[in-house]
Short mmCIF file of C-alpha atoms and ligand atoms in Angstrom, two decimals:
data_model
loop_
_atom_site.label_atom_id
_atom_site.label_comp_id
_atom_site.label_asym_id
_atom_site.label_seq_id
_atom_site.Cartn_x
_atom_site.Cartn_y
_atom_site.Cartn_z
CA MET A 87 -8.26 32.07 -22.05
CA ASN A 88 -7.45 34.49 -19.50
CA GLY A 89 -3.59 33.82 -19.31
CA MET A 90 -4.12 30.71 -17.29
CA MET A 91 -1.71 28.03 -17.77
CA GLY A 92 -2.34 24.17 -17.39
CA TYR A 93 -0.49 22.56 -14.29
CA GLU A 94 1.82 20.69 -16.93
CA SER A 95 3.96 24.25 -16.93
CA TYR A 96 4.84 23.70 -13.06
CA LEU A 97 5.62 20.32 -13.14
CA ASP A 98 8.94 18.56 -13.80
CA ILE A 99 8.48 14.71 -14.07
CA ALA A 100 11.82 13.06 -13.75
CA PRO A 101 13.04 11.57 -17.01
CA GLU A 102 13.31 7.96 -15.47
CA VAL A 103 9.56 8.28 -14.76
CA ARG A 104 8.45 10.14 -17.68
CA GLU A 105 9.97 7.08 -19.87
CA ALA A 106 8.33 4.35 -17.39
CA LEU A 107 4.99 6.09 -17.68
CA ALA A 108 5.81 6.32 -21.57
CA SER A 109 6.71 2.65 -21.76
CA GLY A 110 3.91 1.08 -19.31
CA VAL A 111 6.48 0.56 -16.26
CA PRO A 112 4.68 0.74 -13.24
CA VAL A 113 5.72 3.71 -11.00
CA VAL A 114 5.14 4.23 -7.59
CA ALA A 115 5.01 7.60 -5.88
CA LEU A 116 6.80 8.28 -2.53
CA GLU A 117 6.16 11.40 -0.12
CA SER A 118 8.77 13.69 1.37
CA THR A 119 7.16 14.51 4.55
CA ILE A 120 8.33 11.10 5.96
CA LEU A 121 12.20 12.30 5.34
CA SER A 122 11.96 15.74 5.88
CA HIS A 123 9.78 15.84 8.85
CA GLY A 124 9.56 12.08 10.07
CA MET A 125 13.00 11.25 10.11
CA PRO A 126 16.55 12.18 11.57
CA TYR A 127 19.45 12.76 9.07
CA PRO A 128 21.57 11.30 8.17
CA GLU A 129 19.37 7.99 8.60
CA ASN A 130 16.56 9.40 6.50
CA LEU A 131 19.11 9.60 3.25
CA GLY A 132 19.86 5.65 3.97
CA PHE A 133 16.19 4.97 4.09
CA ALA A 134 15.40 7.38 0.89
CA ALA A 135 18.10 5.21 -1.26
CA GLU A 136 17.01 2.02 0.37
CA VAL A 137 13.07 2.32 -0.01
CA GLU A 138 13.73 3.35 -3.82
CA LYS A 139 15.75 0.49 -4.15
CA VAL A 140 13.00 -2.00 -2.74
CA ILE A 141 10.59 -0.48 -5.54
CA ARG A 142 12.99 -1.26 -8.38
CA GLU A 143 13.84 -4.90 -7.20
CA GLU A 144 9.50 -5.42 -7.98
CA GLY A 145 10.47 -4.09 -11.51
CA CYS A 146 8.75 -0.51 -10.80
CA VAL A 147 10.30 2.92 -10.81
CA PRO A 148 10.17 5.19 -7.63
CA ALA A 149 8.79 8.66 -8.04
CA THR A 150 9.38 10.82 -4.60
CA MET A 151 7.53 14.05 -4.79
CA ALA A 152 8.04 17.50 -3.36
CA ILE A 153 8.20 21.19 -4.19
CA VAL A 154 11.59 22.56 -4.79
CA GLY A 155 11.96 25.67 -5.35
CA GLY A 156 8.46 26.37 -6.37
CA ARG A 157 8.89 23.45 -9.17
CA ILE A 158 6.56 20.41 -8.49
CA LYS A 159 8.87 17.43 -8.85
CA ALA A 160 7.65 13.94 -9.44
CA GLY A 161 11.16 11.97 -9.17
CA LEU A 162 13.87 13.63 -7.24
CA THR A 163 17.63 13.73 -8.44
CA GLU A 164 20.30 12.61 -5.67
CA GLU A 165 20.70 16.05 -5.09
CA GLU A 166 17.07 17.14 -4.56
CA LEU A 167 16.71 13.84 -2.05
CA GLU A 168 19.89 15.38 0.11
CA ILE A 169 17.67 18.80 0.12
CA MET A 170 14.77 17.08 1.38
CA CYS A 171 16.69 15.03 4.01
CA ARG A 172 18.76 18.03 5.43
CA ALA A 173 15.13 19.85 5.69
CA GLU A 174 16.92 22.97 6.15
CA ASN A 175 14.01 25.62 5.36
CA VAL A 176 12.07 23.03 4.26
CA GLY A 177 8.32 23.31 4.85
CA LYS A 178 5.43 21.15 5.28
CA VAL A 179 3.11 20.98 2.44
CA SER A 180 -0.53 19.91 2.70
CA ARG A 181 -3.06 20.86 -0.05
CA ARG A 182 -3.73 24.09 1.65
CA ASP A 183 0.02 25.42 1.34
CA PHE A 184 0.34 23.88 -2.01
CA ALA A 185 -0.17 27.11 -4.34
CA ILE A 186 1.60 29.33 -1.68
CA TYR A 187 4.54 27.43 -2.39
CA VAL A 188 4.99 27.03 -6.16
CA ALA A 189 3.91 30.72 -6.29
CA SER A 190 6.73 31.88 -4.07
CA GLY A 191 9.32 29.91 -5.33
CA LYS A 192 9.57 27.80 -2.06
CA THR A 193 10.86 24.40 -1.01
CA GLY A 194 8.34 22.18 0.93
CA ALA A 195 7.94 18.23 1.73
CA THR A 196 4.83 17.02 0.63
CA THR A 197 2.36 14.82 2.86
CA VAL A 198 0.11 12.11 1.91
CA ALA A 199 -2.41 14.82 0.68
CA SER A 200 -0.32 16.67 -1.61
CA THR A 201 1.64 13.80 -2.75
CA MET A 202 -1.48 12.08 -4.12
CA MET A 203 -2.03 15.55 -5.69
CA CYS A 204 1.57 15.10 -7.31
CA ALA A 205 0.98 11.75 -8.31
CA GLN A 206 -2.40 12.37 -10.05
CA MET A 207 -0.73 15.33 -11.93
CA ALA A 208 2.11 12.88 -13.09
CA GLY A 209 -0.30 9.92 -13.82
CA ILE A 210 0.60 7.58 -10.93
CA ARG A 211 -1.78 5.62 -9.10
CA ILE A 212 -0.03 4.16 -6.52
CA PHE A 213 1.76 5.41 -3.32
CA ALA A 214 3.69 3.95 -0.79
CA THR A 215 4.21 5.60 2.83
CA GLY A 216 4.31 5.14 6.43
CA GLY A 217 1.43 5.89 8.22
CA ILE A 218 -1.42 8.39 7.25
CA GLY A 219 -2.83 11.47 9.04
CA GLY A 220 -5.95 11.01 10.42
CA VAL A 221 -8.57 12.48 13.37
CA HIS A 222 -6.61 13.60 16.28
CA ARG A 223 -7.39 12.54 19.82
CA ASN A 224 -9.93 15.00 20.88
CA GLY A 225 -10.64 15.99 17.54
CA GLU A 226 -14.32 15.97 18.15
CA ASN A 227 -13.61 19.09 19.84
CA THR A 228 -10.62 20.67 18.23
CA MET A 229 -11.79 19.61 14.65
CA ASP A 230 -8.10 18.66 13.60
CA ILE A 231 -8.46 16.40 11.10
CA SER A 232 -5.77 15.81 8.49
CA ALA A 233 -6.28 16.85 5.12
CA ASP A 234 -5.05 13.29 4.08
CA LEU A 235 -8.70 12.04 4.62
CA GLN A 236 -10.37 14.42 2.24
CA GLU A 237 -7.62 13.83 -0.37
CA LEU A 238 -8.61 10.16 0.09
CA ALA A 239 -11.85 10.93 -0.89
CA ASN A 240 -11.09 12.92 -3.87
CA THR A 241 -7.98 12.05 -5.70
CA PRO A 242 -7.90 8.72 -7.53
CA VAL A 243 -4.69 7.38 -5.96
CA ALA A 244 -4.21 4.11 -3.67
CA VAL A 245 -2.15 4.88 -0.58
CA VAL A 246 -0.45 1.86 0.86
CA CYS A 247 0.32 2.62 4.90
CA ALA A 248 1.01 0.66 7.87
CA GLY A 249 -2.26 2.09 9.36
CA ALA A 250 -2.27 5.03 11.67
CA LYS A 251 0.01 5.68 14.61
CA GLN A 252 -1.88 5.50 18.05
CA ILE A 253 -1.08 9.42 18.26
CA LEU A 254 -4.48 9.74 16.39
CA ASP A 255 -8.24 8.56 17.43
CA ILE A 256 -8.02 5.56 14.67
CA GLY A 257 -11.86 4.88 15.42
CA ARG A 258 -13.07 8.18 14.54
CA THR A 259 -10.47 8.21 11.50
CA LEU A 260 -12.01 5.09 10.21
CA GLU A 261 -15.50 6.55 10.50
CA TYR A 262 -14.53 9.70 8.69
CA LEU A 263 -13.35 7.34 5.91
CA GLU A 264 -16.41 5.58 5.85
CA THR A 265 -18.75 8.70 5.72
CA MET A 266 -16.20 9.94 2.65
CA GLY A 267 -16.82 6.68 0.78
CA VAL A 268 -13.15 5.74 0.97
CA PRO A 269 -12.41 1.85 0.79
CA VAL A 270 -10.05 0.74 3.80
CA ILE A 271 -8.41 -2.65 2.58
CA GLY A 272 -6.33 -4.71 4.76
CA ASN A 273 -3.58 -6.58 3.17
CA GLY A 274 -3.84 -10.20 4.36
CA THR A 275 -5.67 -8.96 7.66
CA SER A 276 -9.16 -8.06 8.85
CA ASP A 277 -7.90 -5.56 11.39
CA PHE A 278 -6.68 -2.12 10.50
CA PRO A 279 -3.27 -1.75 11.58
CA ALA A 280 -1.45 0.98 13.93
CA PHE A 281 2.02 1.42 12.70
CA PHE A 282 4.13 -0.10 15.17
CA CYS A 283 1.53 -2.51 15.95
CA ARG A 284 0.04 -4.73 13.74
CA LYS A 285 -3.60 -4.60 14.89
CA SER A 286 -5.50 -1.40 16.44
CA GLY A 287 -8.63 -3.57 17.40
CA PHE A 288 -10.64 -1.59 14.55
CA GLY A 289 -11.48 -3.79 11.47
CA VAL A 290 -10.77 -3.09 7.82
CA ASP A 291 -13.85 -2.89 5.33
CA TYR A 292 -12.54 -5.93 3.50
CA ALA A 293 -9.54 -8.20 4.05
CA ALA A 294 -8.13 -8.74 0.87
CA LYS A 295 -5.96 -12.08 0.21
CA ASP A 296 -3.05 -10.44 -1.46
CA GLU A 297 -2.02 -7.47 -3.96
CA GLU A 298 -3.72 -9.17 -6.94
CA GLU A 299 -7.04 -8.94 -5.59
CA ILE A 300 -6.16 -5.34 -4.26
CA ALA A 301 -5.34 -4.60 -7.71
CA ARG A 302 -8.48 -6.12 -8.94
CA ILE A 303 -10.54 -3.73 -6.67
CA LEU A 304 -8.87 -0.69 -7.48
CA LYS A 305 -9.14 -1.45 -11.32
CA THR A 306 -12.76 -2.12 -10.81
CA LYS A 307 -13.43 1.03 -8.49
CA TRP A 308 -11.93 3.21 -11.16
CA ASP A 309 -13.43 1.43 -14.09
CA LEU A 310 -16.83 2.22 -12.59
CA GLY A 311 -15.87 6.15 -12.59
CA LEU A 312 -16.15 6.04 -8.42
CA LYS A 313 -14.39 9.07 -7.36
CA GLY A 314 -11.38 8.83 -5.02
CA GLY A 315 -8.78 6.76 -3.76
CA ALA A 316 -8.28 3.62 -1.58
CA LEU A 317 -6.55 3.22 1.75
CA ILE A 318 -4.58 0.04 2.03
CA GLY A 319 -3.73 -1.12 5.53
CA ASN A 320 -0.21 -3.41 5.39
CA PRO A 321 0.88 -4.38 8.96
CA VAL A 322 4.16 -3.97 10.22
CA PRO A 323 6.52 -7.49 9.92
CA GLU A 324 5.95 -9.30 12.97
CA GLU A 325 9.81 -9.15 13.81
CA TYR A 326 9.58 -5.36 13.76
CA ALA A 327 6.03 -4.89 15.91
CA GLN A 328 5.91 -2.96 19.18
CA ASP A 329 3.72 -3.96 22.10
CA PHE A 330 0.36 -1.75 21.99
CA ASP A 331 0.08 -0.98 25.33
CA GLU A 332 3.39 0.15 26.07
CA MET A 333 3.24 2.31 22.99
CA GLU A 334 0.02 3.92 24.62
CA LYS A 335 1.96 4.92 27.53
CA VAL A 336 4.25 6.66 25.27
CA ILE A 337 1.77 8.37 23.31
CA VAL A 338 -0.18 9.60 26.12
CA LYS A 339 3.04 11.37 27.52
CA ALA A 340 3.77 12.75 23.87
CA LEU A 341 0.31 14.05 23.82
CA ALA A 342 0.74 15.77 27.35
CA MET A 343 4.00 17.36 26.25
CA ALA A 344 2.34 18.77 23.26
CA ASP A 345 -0.22 20.24 25.35
CA GLU A 346 2.04 21.78 27.57
CA ALA A 347 4.39 23.05 24.95
CA GLY A 348 0.92 24.86 23.54
CA VAL A 349 1.73 23.01 19.99
CA ARG A 350 -1.25 23.88 17.40
CA GLY A 351 -2.42 23.12 14.04
CA LYS A 352 0.09 21.59 11.23
CA ASN A 353 2.63 21.73 13.83
CA ILE A 354 1.03 18.99 15.90
CA THR A 355 2.23 15.69 13.57
CA PRO A 356 5.93 16.53 13.26
CA PHE A 357 5.80 17.56 17.00
CA LEU A 358 4.19 13.99 18.10
CA LEU A 359 6.33 12.02 15.83
CA ALA A 360 9.61 13.55 17.27
CA THR A 361 8.40 13.18 20.85
CA VAL A 362 7.74 9.47 20.29
CA LYS A 363 11.11 9.00 18.43
CA ASP A 364 12.78 10.57 21.53
CA LEU A 365 10.85 8.96 23.90
CA THR A 366 11.35 5.21 22.37
CA GLY A 367 14.81 5.70 21.09
CA GLY A 368 16.24 3.49 17.95
CA GLU A 369 14.01 0.47 18.40
CA SER A 370 10.75 2.52 17.15
CA PHE A 371 12.89 3.91 14.45
CA LYS A 372 14.07 0.76 13.37
CA SER A 373 10.20 -0.27 13.10
CA ASN A 374 9.34 3.00 11.30
CA VAL A 375 12.20 2.01 8.24
CA GLN A 376 11.42 -1.63 7.88
CA LEU A 377 7.35 -0.95 8.01
CA ALA A 378 7.78 1.44 5.27
CA LEU A 379 10.12 -0.65 3.40
CA ASN A 380 7.37 -3.49 3.55
CA ASN A 381 4.51 -0.73 2.35
CA ALA A 382 7.08 -0.05 -0.78
CA ARG A 383 7.00 -3.68 -1.68
CA CYS A 384 3.29 -4.22 -1.27
CA ALA A 385 2.71 -0.91 -3.43
CA ALA A 386 5.13 -2.12 -6.10
CA LYS A 387 3.64 -5.32 -6.33
CA ILE A 388 0.13 -3.64 -6.53
CA ALA A 389 1.43 -1.18 -9.05
CA LYS A 390 2.70 -4.13 -11.33
CA LYS A 391 -0.54 -6.52 -10.79
CA LEU A 392 -2.32 -3.47 -12.00
CA SER A 393 -0.50 -2.48 -14.81
CA GLU A 394 -0.89 -6.29 -16.19
CA LEU A 395 -4.36 -5.90 -15.78
CA GLY A 396 -4.50 -3.22 -18.21
N1 PSU B 406 2.26 10.16 10.46
C1 PSU B 406 3.20 9.14 10.45
N2 PSU B 406 4.48 9.58 10.01
C2 PSU B 406 4.45 10.80 8.86
C3 PSU B 406 3.07 11.36 8.88
C4 PSU B 406 1.92 10.97 9.49
O1 PSU B 406 3.36 8.24 11.51
O2 PSU B 406 5.45 11.10 8.56
C5 PSU B 406 3.17 12.51 7.98
C6 PSU B 406 2.64 12.38 6.43
O3 PSU B 406 3.16 13.22 5.59
C7 PSU B 406 1.05 12.56 6.86
C8 PSU B 406 1.43 13.97 7.58
O4 PSU B 406 0.43 13.05 5.45
O5 PSU B 406 2.37 13.66 8.65
C9 PSU B 406 -0.04 14.32 8.26
O6 PSU B 406 -0.10 15.72 8.93
P1 PSU B 406 -1.50 16.69 9.36
O7 PSU B 406 -1.58 15.79 10.48
O8 PSU B 406 -0.65 17.90 9.58
O9 PSU B 406 -2.33 16.28 8.23
MN1 MN B 407 -3.80 18.74 11.76
#
């Protein structure tokens, strides 16, 4: 051919992940933007270790995705995790940034969209995160819609999340997913969760009773050759949930601050995440950690069942 190479030559799969994939041990993908741009250092380092532990406890192997020095990484060493957590000169990489970071040898944290891309390249089907990107409030005017949603429409990876933060227009986010044909499944809930809160007031397409049922739906979707992924909404554990109306006040304030500071484009989400964290202090951070660990456990259970189904 015209000198083009397969993606394999750009991809480093960690030895443990490679072995697991070869021997049929289920693997769960994790993103790195939640570390680099979603949590403070060094707390993110503790979280990174803990989330990997939760996945191992369920009999699965974790694979955190990132681009390090232009190499696509599926599974990070401790040193690489440290780089992502320190987040010095670590960009935020979504689909549009992907080739630029690889070609120019840069280091970047992967979002939900680009983590799904990495997972597909490595042959991983299940991915756990905190919250997904979506249609922003006033998105009907700004057209600010996260690339996460298109990725769910096109890439065969199931994303387990605690819903979407109230920084977004959750109703329009769900409408967009419906238009794109992405199944939105609740894990034991008929209400799509709102990250810090167990309910958003918007329904899911289907309330699955447990991880086994979710695994069966995913297997069926992919057996049928239906394109794309699925979104699994797994509510934050009751004891770590925050009050919806209190959170709404915080979000309104954060949105006003973003507007005043003239924040645009890819910087909006990190700005809102950081501002909400500052305004709510340690309480919301604790919820954030616990809901992400809860998602990792759910994702690992789904991955295990999916591998048993064969
Ligand atoms: N929402 C959160 N925490 C996060 C993100 C979103 O509550 O860490 C991150 C995820 O990596 C997500 C990305 O994929 O932000 C979406 O960014 P954007 O809206 O620019 O697509
Ligand atoms: Mn955006």
